[in-house]
Short mmCIF file of C-alpha atoms and ligand atoms in Angstrom, two decimals:
data_model
loop_
_atom_site.label_atom_id
_atom_site.label_comp_id
_atom_site.label_asym_id
_atom_site.label_seq_id
_atom_site.Cartn_x
_atom_site.Cartn_y
_atom_site.Cartn_z
CA MET A 1 -16.51 7.45 57.07
CA SER A 2 -15.72 10.00 59.96
CA GLY A 3 -15.36 8.65 63.61
CA ALA A 4 -12.56 8.38 65.85
CA LEU A 5 -11.10 5.36 63.80
CA ALA A 6 -11.38 6.77 60.37
CA GLY A 7 -8.83 5.44 58.04
CA LYS A 8 -7.39 3.14 60.53
CA ARG A 9 -6.77 -0.52 59.10
CA ILE A 10 -7.83 -3.30 61.82
CA VAL A 11 -7.04 -7.02 61.13
CA LEU A 12 -9.56 -8.89 63.82
CA GLY A 13 -8.57 -12.10 64.22
CA VAL A 14 -11.41 -14.55 65.55
CA SER A 15 -10.79 -18.14 67.18
CA GLY A 16 -12.93 -20.96 68.00
CA GLY A 17 -14.39 -20.10 71.59
CA ILE A 18 -17.92 -20.12 72.44
CA ALA A 19 -17.55 -16.06 72.77
CA ALA A 20 -16.93 -15.76 68.96
CA TYR A 21 -20.49 -14.66 68.88
CA LYS A 22 -18.94 -11.32 70.91
CA ALA A 23 -16.94 -10.72 68.11
CA ILE A 24 -19.33 -9.94 65.64
CA ASP A 25 -20.63 -7.20 67.77
CA LEU A 26 -17.08 -5.91 67.86
CA ALA A 27 -16.71 -6.05 64.13
CA ARG A 28 -19.71 -3.86 64.16
CA GLN A 29 -18.82 -1.14 66.40
CA LEU A 30 -14.99 -0.64 64.75
CA THR A 31 -16.75 -0.14 61.63
CA LEU A 32 -19.02 2.44 62.88
CA LEU A 33 -15.90 4.30 64.29
CA GLY A 34 -15.02 4.32 60.85
CA ALA A 35 -12.34 1.54 61.08
CA GLU A 36 -11.77 -0.74 57.94
CA VAL A 37 -11.75 -4.10 59.29
CA GLN A 38 -10.73 -7.62 58.07
CA ALA A 39 -12.18 -10.20 59.81
CA VAL A 40 -9.39 -13.55 59.94
CA LEU A 41 -11.49 -16.87 61.38
CA THR A 42 -9.94 -19.78 62.26
CA ARG A 43 -11.34 -23.29 60.95
CA SER A 44 -12.56 -23.45 64.77
CA ALA A 45 -14.48 -20.48 64.89
CA LEU A 46 -16.26 -21.14 61.64
CA ALA A 47 -18.18 -23.62 64.14
CA PHE A 48 -19.29 -21.06 66.18
CA VAL A 49 -20.00 -18.36 63.64
CA GLN A 50 -20.93 -17.43 60.17
CA PRO A 51 -18.65 -15.79 58.18
CA LEU A 52 -21.59 -13.98 56.39
CA SER A 53 -22.27 -11.83 59.70
CA PHE A 54 -18.56 -10.36 59.43
CA GLU A 55 -18.99 -9.90 55.72
CA VAL A 56 -22.27 -7.97 55.82
CA LEU A 57 -21.05 -5.83 58.90
CA THR A 58 -17.35 -4.92 57.48
CA GLY A 59 -18.09 -4.90 53.72
CA ARG A 60 -14.97 -7.26 53.48
CA THR A 61 -15.07 -11.01 52.93
CA PRO A 62 -13.55 -12.55 55.89
CA ILE A 63 -10.58 -15.08 55.33
CA SER A 64 -10.48 -18.44 56.97
CA ARG A 65 -8.37 -20.47 54.80
CA MET A 66 -4.51 -20.34 54.06
CA PHE A 67 -4.91 -22.43 50.69
CA PRO A 68 -5.99 -21.61 48.25
CA ILE A 69 -4.60 -18.33 49.19
CA GLU A 70 -7.84 -16.37 50.26
CA GLY A 71 -7.70 -12.79 50.06
CA ALA A 72 -5.27 -12.59 47.33
CA SER A 73 -5.91 -10.70 44.18
CA HIS A 74 -3.17 -11.87 42.01
CA PRO A 75 -1.36 -14.94 42.22
CA GLY A 76 1.70 -14.57 44.22
CA ASP A 77 0.16 -12.26 46.44
CA MET A 78 0.80 -13.26 50.13
CA PRO A 79 -2.09 -11.58 52.21
CA HIS A 80 -0.85 -13.17 55.49
CA ILE A 81 2.22 -10.72 55.15
CA SER A 82 0.61 -7.72 53.36
CA LEU A 83 -2.28 -7.50 55.79
CA THR A 84 0.09 -6.96 58.85
CA GLY A 85 2.29 -4.79 56.74
CA HIS A 86 -0.87 -2.37 56.06
CA ALA A 87 -2.51 -2.55 59.43
CA ASP A 88 -2.69 -0.12 62.29
CA LEU A 89 -3.55 -2.82 64.66
CA VAL A 90 -4.48 -6.54 65.17
CA VAL A 91 -6.64 -7.66 67.31
CA VAL A 92 -7.62 -11.12 68.35
CA ALA A 93 -10.89 -11.68 70.06
CA PRO A 94 -11.42 -14.30 71.33
CA ALA A 95 -8.19 -15.63 71.55
CA THR A 96 -8.27 -19.20 72.44
CA ALA A 97 -5.75 -21.28 74.89
CA ASN A 98 -4.66 -22.69 71.59
CA LEU A 99 -4.24 -19.56 69.69
CA ILE A 100 -2.41 -18.09 72.41
CA GLY A 101 -0.15 -20.75 72.65
CA LYS A 102 0.84 -20.94 68.72
CA PHE A 103 1.07 -17.39 68.87
CA ALA A 104 3.68 -17.62 71.78
CA GLY A 105 5.44 -20.48 70.12
CA GLY A 106 5.85 -19.23 66.56
CA ILE A 107 3.73 -21.72 64.94
CA GLY A 108 2.06 -20.77 61.60
CA ASP A 109 -0.32 -23.74 60.78
CA ASP A 110 -3.10 -21.89 59.55
CA PHE A 111 -3.91 -18.24 57.97
CA LEU A 112 -4.56 -16.47 61.36
CA SER A 113 -1.28 -17.96 63.48
CA THR A 114 0.64 -17.39 60.47
CA LEU A 115 -0.42 -13.76 60.06
CA LEU A 116 0.40 -13.33 63.73
CA LEU A 117 3.92 -14.20 62.96
CA SER A 118 4.41 -10.92 61.14
CA ALA A 119 2.43 -8.81 63.47
CA ARG A 120 4.16 -6.03 64.82
CA PRO A 121 3.90 -5.54 68.61
CA PRO A 122 1.48 -4.72 70.18
CA ALA A 123 -1.30 -7.06 69.11
CA LEU A 124 -4.22 -6.71 71.28
CA VAL A 125 -5.22 -9.98 72.61
CA ALA A 126 -8.44 -10.56 74.20
CA PRO A 127 -8.36 -14.33 76.03
CA ALA A 128 -11.53 -16.33 76.56
CA MET A 129 -11.60 -19.68 77.77
CA ASN A 130 -12.75 -21.68 80.88
CA PRO A 131 -11.01 -20.69 84.12
CA ARG A 132 -9.01 -23.94 84.72
CA MET A 133 -7.82 -23.60 81.06
CA TRP A 134 -6.84 -19.72 81.92
CA ALA A 135 -5.29 -20.61 85.12
CA SER A 136 -3.15 -23.53 83.71
CA PRO A 137 0.56 -22.98 83.93
CA ALA A 138 1.10 -23.56 80.13
CA VAL A 139 -1.58 -20.88 79.19
CA GLN A 140 0.28 -18.55 81.74
CA GLU A 141 3.44 -18.77 80.49
CA ASN A 142 2.52 -18.10 77.13
CA VAL A 143 0.51 -15.07 78.16
CA ARG A 144 3.63 -14.00 80.16
CA LYS A 145 6.05 -14.60 76.71
CA LEU A 146 3.48 -12.35 74.61
CA LYS A 147 3.84 -9.63 77.25
CA GLU A 148 7.36 -9.53 77.22
CA ARG A 149 7.53 -9.26 73.27
CA GLY A 150 5.22 -5.92 73.68
CA HIS A 151 1.90 -7.56 72.91
CA PHE A 152 -1.02 -6.28 74.89
CA VAL A 153 -2.74 -9.36 76.63
CA MET A 154 -6.22 -8.00 78.29
CA GLU A 155 -7.07 -9.68 81.73
CA PRO A 156 -10.16 -11.91 80.83
CA GLY A 157 -13.47 -10.97 82.68
CA VAL A 158 -14.43 -12.49 85.92
CA GLY A 159 -18.04 -14.26 86.40
CA ARG A 160 -20.23 -16.88 85.30
CA MET A 161 -18.95 -19.02 82.30
CA ALA A 162 -21.21 -19.59 79.13
CA ARG A 163 -22.31 -22.85 80.72
CA ALA A 164 -23.17 -22.97 84.35
CA GLU A 165 -21.57 -26.06 85.03
CA GLU A 166 -18.38 -24.41 84.13
CA GLY A 167 -18.91 -22.40 87.29
CA GLU A 168 -17.54 -18.95 87.99
CA GLY A 169 -13.95 -17.48 87.80
CA SER A 170 -11.60 -15.74 85.41
CA GLY A 171 -11.58 -16.63 81.78
CA ARG A 172 -14.54 -14.60 80.23
CA MET A 173 -13.84 -12.85 76.95
CA PRO A 174 -13.37 -8.83 78.18
CA GLU A 175 -16.88 -7.33 76.88
CA PRO A 176 -16.60 -5.74 73.15
CA GLU A 177 -16.83 -2.27 74.65
CA ALA A 178 -13.80 -2.80 76.87
CA ILE A 179 -11.73 -4.36 73.76
CA LEU A 180 -12.72 -1.10 71.75
CA ALA A 181 -11.52 1.21 74.60
CA GLU A 182 -8.32 -0.35 74.22
CA VAL A 183 -8.21 0.05 70.84
CA LEU A 184 -9.01 3.59 71.04
CA ARG A 185 -6.32 3.74 73.39
CA PHE A 186 -3.73 2.36 71.02
CA LEU A 187 -4.84 4.14 67.72
CA ALA A 188 -6.34 7.40 69.10
CA PRO A 189 -3.92 8.27 72.22
CA PRO A 190 -5.72 10.05 74.79
CA HIS A 191 -4.39 13.62 75.21
CA ASP A 192 -4.28 13.42 78.69
CA LEU A 193 -0.87 15.42 78.83
CA ALA A 194 -1.80 18.27 76.71
CA GLY A 195 -0.33 21.71 78.12
CA MET A 196 2.11 20.02 80.06
CA ARG A 197 5.97 21.03 79.61
CA LEU A 198 7.69 18.00 80.38
CA VAL A 199 11.44 17.42 80.70
CA VAL A 200 13.13 13.82 80.04
CA SER A 201 16.33 12.83 80.60
CA ALA A 202 17.88 9.76 78.72
CA GLY A 203 20.94 7.75 77.94
CA PRO A 204 24.32 7.56 79.87
CA THR A 205 26.78 10.32 80.61
CA ARG A 206 30.62 9.90 79.40
CA GLU A 207 32.96 11.49 81.69
CA ARG A 208 36.43 12.01 79.91
CA TRP A 209 39.59 11.63 82.08
CA ASP A 210 41.94 12.38 78.89
CA ALA A 211 41.46 13.32 75.13
CA VAL A 212 40.02 9.71 74.08
CA ARG A 213 39.12 8.08 76.99
CA TYR A 214 36.04 8.18 79.42
CA LEU A 215 34.09 6.56 81.97
CA THR A 216 30.59 5.77 81.16
CA ASN A 217 27.74 2.88 82.03
CA ARG A 218 25.43 0.47 80.05
CA SER A 219 22.40 2.58 79.77
CA SER A 220 20.88 2.70 76.10
CA GLY A 221 18.56 5.26 76.53
CA LYS A 222 15.59 3.34 75.22
CA MET A 223 13.74 3.89 78.38
CA GLY A 224 13.81 7.63 78.32
CA TYR A 225 13.17 7.69 74.54
CA ALA A 226 10.20 5.71 74.75
CA LEU A 227 8.76 7.99 77.52
CA ALA A 228 9.76 11.04 75.70
CA ALA A 229 7.79 10.10 72.16
CA ALA A 230 4.70 8.54 74.23
CA ALA A 231 4.44 11.44 75.93
CA ALA A 232 4.80 13.78 72.94
CA ALA A 233 1.82 11.58 71.26
CA ARG A 234 -0.15 12.43 74.31
CA GLY A 235 0.04 15.95 73.79
CA ALA A 236 3.09 16.98 76.15
CA GLU A 237 5.25 19.47 75.17
CA VAL A 238 8.64 17.48 75.46
CA THR A 239 12.49 18.63 76.01
CA LEU A 240 14.43 15.47 75.95
CA VAL A 241 18.08 15.73 77.07
CA SER A 242 19.89 12.84 76.05
CA GLY A 243 23.44 11.63 76.72
CA PRO A 244 25.17 9.72 74.40
CA ALA A 245 22.81 7.49 73.38
CA GLY A 246 22.94 6.82 69.63
CA LEU A 247 19.38 6.58 68.92
CA PRO A 248 17.62 8.97 66.49
CA GLY A 249 15.86 12.02 68.14
CA PRO A 250 11.87 11.32 68.22
CA PRO A 251 9.70 13.40 66.04
CA GLY A 252 7.62 16.21 67.54
CA LEU A 253 9.78 17.12 70.45
CA ARG A 254 13.06 19.19 70.99
CA THR A 255 16.20 16.75 71.67
CA MET A 256 19.31 18.08 73.29
CA ARG A 257 22.27 16.27 73.11
CA VAL A 258 24.78 16.29 75.75
CA GLU A 259 27.64 14.37 77.17
CA SER A 260 28.61 14.97 80.62
CA ALA A 261 26.93 14.73 84.09
CA ALA A 262 27.77 18.28 83.98
CA GLU A 263 26.27 19.09 80.73
CA MET A 264 23.16 17.11 81.43
CA ARG A 265 22.67 19.15 84.82
CA GLU A 266 22.98 22.55 82.97
CA ALA A 267 20.31 21.42 80.11
CA VAL A 268 18.04 19.73 82.67
CA LEU A 269 17.83 22.47 85.02
CA ALA A 270 17.23 24.89 82.43
CA ALA A 271 14.55 23.06 80.93
CA TRP A 272 13.16 22.51 84.24
CA LYS A 273 12.69 26.35 85.44
CA ASP A 274 9.39 26.30 83.59
CA ALA A 275 8.52 22.80 83.07
CA HIS A 276 5.32 21.11 84.99
CA ALA A 277 6.91 17.69 85.26
CA GLY A 278 9.99 16.05 84.88
CA ILE A 279 11.10 12.26 84.01
CA MET A 280 14.72 11.33 84.82
CA ALA A 281 15.63 8.38 83.16
CA ALA A 282 19.14 9.00 82.27
CA ALA A 283 21.70 7.04 83.96
CA VAL A 284 23.82 9.80 85.28
CA SER A 285 27.63 9.34 86.31
CA ASP A 286 27.99 9.70 90.09
CA TYR A 287 31.47 10.23 89.72
CA ARG A 288 33.98 11.51 87.30
CA PRO A 289 37.54 11.96 86.90
CA ALA A 290 38.99 14.75 89.39
CA ARG A 291 41.67 15.52 86.61
CA ALA A 292 41.07 15.18 82.70
CA THR A 293 43.95 16.26 80.44
CA VAL A 294 43.51 17.41 76.63
CA HIS A 295 46.07 15.17 75.48
CA LYS A 296 45.92 11.54 75.28
CA GLN A 297 47.99 10.22 78.35
CA LYS A 298 50.78 7.59 77.26
CA LYS A 299 50.66 4.08 78.87
CA LYS A 300 53.57 3.59 81.56
CA GLU A 301 54.95 0.57 83.42
CA GLY A 302 52.47 -0.48 86.56
CA PRO A 303 49.04 0.47 87.60
CA LEU A 304 47.29 3.67 86.80
CA THR A 305 45.25 5.36 89.72
CA LEU A 306 42.24 7.63 88.80
CA THR A 307 40.80 9.67 91.33
CA LEU A 308 37.33 10.07 91.09
CA GLU A 309 35.21 12.83 92.39
CA ARG A 310 31.56 13.31 93.02
CA THR A 311 29.09 15.14 90.24
CA ALA A 312 26.31 17.05 91.13
CA ASP A 313 22.91 15.36 92.24
CA ILE A 314 20.52 16.54 89.66
CA LEU A 315 17.58 14.71 90.57
CA ALA A 316 18.12 15.94 94.32
CA GLU A 317 18.58 19.73 93.22
CA MET A 318 15.10 19.31 91.12
CA GLY A 319 13.37 17.99 94.14
CA LYS A 320 14.52 20.52 96.67
CA LYS A 321 12.67 23.26 94.63
CA LYS A 322 9.83 21.31 93.47
CA GLY A 323 6.70 23.23 94.28
CA LYS A 324 3.70 21.67 92.72
CA ARG A 325 5.87 20.25 89.82
CA LEU A 326 5.82 16.37 89.26
CA LEU A 327 9.03 14.62 89.26
CA VAL A 328 9.64 10.87 88.53
CA GLY A 329 12.78 9.15 89.27
CA PHE A 330 14.52 5.99 88.27
CA ALA A 331 16.31 3.56 90.34
CA ALA A 332 18.54 0.80 88.93
CA GLU A 333 18.64 -2.02 91.54
CA THR A 334 20.85 -5.22 91.81
CA GLY A 335 19.25 -6.46 94.74
CA ASP A 336 15.80 -5.88 96.72
CA LEU A 337 13.87 -3.92 94.15
CA THR A 338 11.98 -1.84 96.49
CA LYS A 339 13.87 -0.86 99.43
CA ASN A 340 16.48 1.47 98.46
CA ALA A 341 13.92 2.75 95.63
CA LYS A 342 11.77 3.85 98.42
CA ASP A 343 14.47 5.57 100.23
CA LYS A 344 15.22 7.29 96.86
CA LEU A 345 11.83 8.47 96.67
CA ARG A 346 12.05 10.13 100.10
CA ARG A 347 15.28 11.62 100.19
CA LYS A 348 14.84 13.13 96.77
CA GLY A 349 11.43 14.44 96.97
CA LEU A 350 9.95 12.33 94.28
CA ASP A 351 6.02 11.80 93.23
CA LEU A 352 6.77 8.35 91.65
CA ILE A 353 9.92 6.16 91.32
CA VAL A 354 10.36 3.50 89.06
CA ALA A 355 12.76 0.53 90.31
CA ASN A 356 14.44 -1.35 87.59
CA ARG A 357 16.36 -4.60 88.10
CA VAL A 358 19.86 -4.37 86.33
CA ALA A 359 21.24 -7.72 86.91
CA GLY A 360 20.94 -11.23 85.85
CA GLU A 361 18.25 -12.30 83.25
CA GLU A 362 15.94 -9.38 84.25
CA ASP A 363 18.52 -6.70 83.70
CA ALA A 364 16.94 -3.52 82.12
CA MET A 365 20.22 -1.73 81.03
CA GLY A 366 20.51 -1.93 77.12
CA ALA A 367 17.47 -4.30 76.97
CA ASP A 368 14.19 -3.85 75.17
CA SER A 369 12.11 -4.90 78.16
CA ALA A 370 12.46 -4.18 81.82
CA THR A 371 10.89 -5.82 84.96
CA ALA A 372 9.83 -2.58 87.28
CA VAL A 373 8.15 -1.77 90.33
CA LEU A 374 6.42 1.67 90.60
CA ILE A 375 6.26 3.18 93.93
CA ARG A 376 4.15 6.43 94.45
CA ALA A 377 5.26 8.99 97.21
CA GLY A 378 2.10 7.70 99.16
CA GLY A 379 3.81 4.34 99.59
CA LYS A 380 1.59 2.61 97.01
CA GLU A 381 3.76 -0.24 95.05
CA GLU A 382 2.94 -1.48 91.62
CA HIS A 383 4.74 -4.50 90.43
CA PHE A 384 4.72 -4.92 86.72
CA PRO A 385 6.19 -8.22 85.03
CA ARG A 386 8.45 -8.04 82.47
CA LEU A 387 7.38 -5.44 79.63
CA ARG A 388 8.65 -3.91 76.55
CA LYS A 389 9.72 -0.51 77.30
CA ASP A 390 6.96 1.17 75.25
CA ALA A 391 4.65 -0.67 77.40
CA LEU A 392 6.25 0.49 80.43
CA ALA A 393 6.62 3.97 79.36
CA SER A 394 2.94 3.75 78.66
CA ALA A 395 2.31 2.42 82.26
CA ILE A 396 4.36 5.37 83.79
CA LEU A 397 2.63 8.03 81.54
CA ASP A 398 -0.95 6.58 82.62
CA ARG A 399 0.10 7.48 86.19
CA LEU A 400 1.78 10.93 85.55
CA ALA A 401 -1.52 11.97 83.60
CA GLU A 402 -3.39 10.93 86.78
CA MET A 403 -1.32 12.98 89.09
CA TRP A 404 -1.26 15.67 86.54
CA GLN A 405 -5.12 15.84 86.58
CA LYS A 406 -5.00 16.30 90.54
CA VAL A 407 -2.23 19.01 90.46
CA LYS A 408 -4.89 20.94 87.85
CA SER A 409 -7.87 20.68 89.84
CA THR A 410 -6.23 21.89 93.14
CA GLU A 411 -4.98 24.96 90.99
C1 FMN B 501 -18.47 -25.85 72.33
C2 FMN B 501 -16.68 -25.79 72.60
C3 FMN B 501 -16.51 -24.54 73.42
C4 FMN B 501 -15.02 -24.10 73.22
N1 FMN B 501 -14.66 -23.03 73.72
C5 FMN B 501 -13.61 -22.41 73.99
C6 FMN B 501 -13.26 -21.26 74.64
O1 FMN B 501 -14.00 -20.52 75.19
N2 FMN B 501 -11.51 -20.91 74.72
C7 FMN B 501 -10.83 -22.02 74.30
O2 FMN B 501 -9.37 -21.51 74.60
N3 FMN B 501 -10.98 -22.91 73.71
C8 FMN B 501 -12.22 -23.49 73.41
N4 FMN B 501 -12.67 -24.50 72.84
C9 FMN B 501 -11.51 -25.51 72.26
C10 FMN B 501 -11.29 -24.78 70.83
O3 FMN B 501 -12.23 -24.63 70.00
C11 FMN B 501 -10.11 -25.79 70.60
O4 FMN B 501 -8.78 -25.80 71.13
C12 FMN B 501 -9.54 -25.41 68.99
O5 FMN B 501 -8.55 -26.23 68.35
C13 FMN B 501 -9.22 -23.99 68.76
O6 FMN B 501 -8.91 -23.90 67.61
P1 FMN B 501 -8.16 -22.43 67.17
O7 FMN B 501 -7.34 -21.65 68.23
O8 FMN B 501 -7.76 -22.73 65.87
O9 FMN B 501 -9.70 -21.37 66.75
C14 FMN B 501 -14.13 -25.11 72.63
C15 FMN B 501 -14.32 -26.09 72.19
C16 FMN B 501 -16.02 -26.70 71.88
C17 FMN B 501 -16.09 -27.69 71.24
#
């Protein structure tokens, strides 16, 4: 079968809400685009829809029971594990409040919830429920947990509910077309950065003061690597300049390894010369020891004083002669997330700044997720909840792609 989703394996989980009938149309549309769809229905879903509809449309028998092990062709098969192992994407539509709660709480008491325990993020979740259920603190807390783990929970639709007495509000399942658009975004990423030469910096720097000792910081490089990999998948020609991060170079792009702030400056400025855009996610040391010795310094009695000097400000240098090129910076903040970041955005001539919290429970440094505020040169602020860094990377690149289209349209 040809189509945008040809060869893609999708597990479509359907839980027991009135919107389950819309999942039939979603299964049809996914199949028409070439996807191999395996429907998994909860017991409650069976009260709303017939498995036969899914079977006819997808050509596969839906699974709805854990025992006897459905979907297994041999004794000992464990389809609740093998299905997610082979799936390109797990979609849950509609996702009831109950299912969301079980997913967030790690409960596996039926086939769908057990399967979700082994689903790699991101699973795509389309909630559907009464507006008061959606607004409940329990559901909101569970949604937040899923987002933090890198799953993609769609915003439910606003409008009239299934029954007039339920009134209007937020809780309707997103329409199958909107879900399909998200599936396409995950499985057939847009090539909206094609033609862009992009330089990304990542990781910490090391500033040596003798043969074996150096000053550094807690940056892991995960944010910059996620940005570089995602930008390459979206068609950009990426040069990743990485400090000592200990991460493997992402496929499909050029990774240049550097150690000190001075080396990072040299590599970044060389790549910046003929780049269209730069994302500076590295935590470059602001200071380095004024003197570094080639030998190992012997310990002596009493305190040791190291004199530090400023390193060059790479971002400011890039911003100075920016022209039409797009420049994105990061600000690591321990206090007010936006105040200092706005200042930095202006001082360094950036188009966009990503302010990350780097203290307390929300600390982004070294973690897999981050709490961020994105601020544009025009002053527009977008506050994000704590998200996995690949999800945050995708949001940052959406904004970069939008700015890139604007730049291209004025050329
Ligand atoms: C007529 C009817 C409609 C329902 N619609 C929804 C709904 O839209 N969303 C929801 O979260 N629960 C809804 N429920 C409640 C769920 O079916 C119930 O919580 C069930 O335990 C969910 O099981 P599951 O998550 O395993 O599918 C509805 C129940 C009934 C009787």
